C-alpha positions as CSV (number, residue, x, y, z in Angstrom):
1,K,27.5,-44.8,54.3
2,T,23.9,-44.7,53.2
3,H,22.4,-45.8,49.9
4,W,22.2,-42.2,48.8
5,D,25.9,-41.7,49.4
6,Y,26.7,-44.7,47.2
7,L,24.3,-43.3,44.6
8,L,26.0,-39.9,44.6
9,E,29.4,-41.6,44.4
10,E,28.3,-43.6,41.5
11,M,26.9,-40.5,39.8
12,Q,30.2,-38.7,40.2
13,W,32.1,-41.6,38.8
14,L,29.7,-41.9,35.9
15,A,29.9,-38.1,35.2
16,G,33.7,-38.4,35.2
17,D,33.5,-41.5,32.9
18,F,31.3,-39.6,30.5
19,Q,33.7,-36.7,30.4
20,K,36.7,-39.0,29.7
21,E,34.8,-40.8,27.0
22,R,33.7,-37.5,25.4
23,R,37.4,-36.3,25.5
24,W,38.5,-39.6,24.0
25,K,35.9,-39.4,21.2
26,N,36.9,-35.9,20.4
27,A,40.6,-36.8,20.3
28,T,39.8,-39.9,18.1
29,A,37.7,-37.8,15.8
30,R,40.5,-35.2,15.5
31,K,43.0,-38.0,14.7
32,I,40.7,-39.5,12.1
33,G,40.0,-36.1,10.6
34,K,43.7,-35.3,10.3
35,G,44.3,-38.7,8.8
36,V,41.6,-38.1,6.2
37,L,43.0,-34.7,5.4
38,R,46.5,-36.1,5.0
39,F,45.2,-38.8,2.7
40,H,43.5,-36.3,0.4
41,H,46.6,-34.1,0.4
42,E,48.8,-37.1,-0.5
43,K,46.3,-38.2,-3.1
44,A,46.3,-34.8,-4.7
45,S,50.1,-34.6,-4.6
46,R,50.3,-38.2,-6.2
47,Q,48.0,-37.1,-9.0
48,E,50.1,-33.9,-9.5
49,R,53.3,-36.0,-9.5
50,A,51.7,-38.4,-12.0
51,K,50.8,-35.6,-14.3
52,R,54.4,-34.1,-14.1
53,D,55.9,-37.6,-14.8
54,K,53.6,-38.1,-17.8
55,V,54.6,-34.7,-19.2
56,H,58.3,-35.5,-18.6
57,Q,57.9,-38.9,-20.3
58,L,56.1,-37.3,-23.3
59,R,58.9,-34.7,-23.6
60,R,61.5,-37.5,-23.4
61,I,59.7,-39.4,-26.2
62,A,59.4,-36.2,-28.2
63,T,63.1,-35.5,-27.8
64,N,64.0,-39.0,-28.9
65,Q,61.7,-38.7,-32.0
66,A,63.3,-35.3,-32.8
67,K,66.7,-36.9,-32.6
68,E,65.6,-39.7,-35.0
69,V,64.1,-37.2,-37.4
70,R,67.3,-35.0,-37.3
71,S,69.4,-38.1,-37.9
72,F,67.2,-39.2,-40.8
73,W,67.5,-35.8,-42.5
74,S,71.2,-35.7,-41.8
75,K,71.5,-39.1,-43.7
76,I,69.4,-37.7,-46.5
77,Q,71.6,-34.7,-46.7
78,K,74.7,-36.9,-47.0
79,V,73.0,-38.9,-49.8
80,L,72.1,-35.8,-51.6
81,V,75.7,-34.4,-51.3
82,W,77.0,-37.7,-52.6
83,Q,74.6,-37.7,-55.5
84,H,75.5,-34.1,-56.3
85,N,79.2,-34.8,-56.1
86,T,78.8,-38.0,-58.3
87,L,76.9,-36.0,-60.9
88,N,79.4,-33.2,-60.9
89,E,82.3,-35.6,-61.3
90,A,80.4,-37.4,-64.1
91,L,79.8,-34.1,-65.9
92,R,83.4,-33.0,-65.4
93,K,84.7,-36.4,-66.8
94,A,82.4,-36.0,-69.8
95,A,83.6,-32.5,-70.3
96,L,87.3,-33.6,-70.1
97,E,86.7,-36.5,-72.5
98,E,85.2,-34.1,-75.1
99,Q,88.3,-32.0,-75.1
């Protein structure tokens, strides 16, 4: 083999090496790109889920407050009924005593 043959052989190897490296870089870039895309999709879905959870939590709080308000007014209703009945009985007793 002559020097020129070794040089051509080295050039072929180097060309093949460049091709392999180019394919490897493209594959790596594709993997990284997909990873970045997946990250942003997951980030968006996490934000969406956080919004839904916050709305759900606010609704749950509002439901509990509504129950408390309903319970309060129910108790007030009972007090008013009791006052009304007490007043009616007092008036009836007074009317009976006058007879």
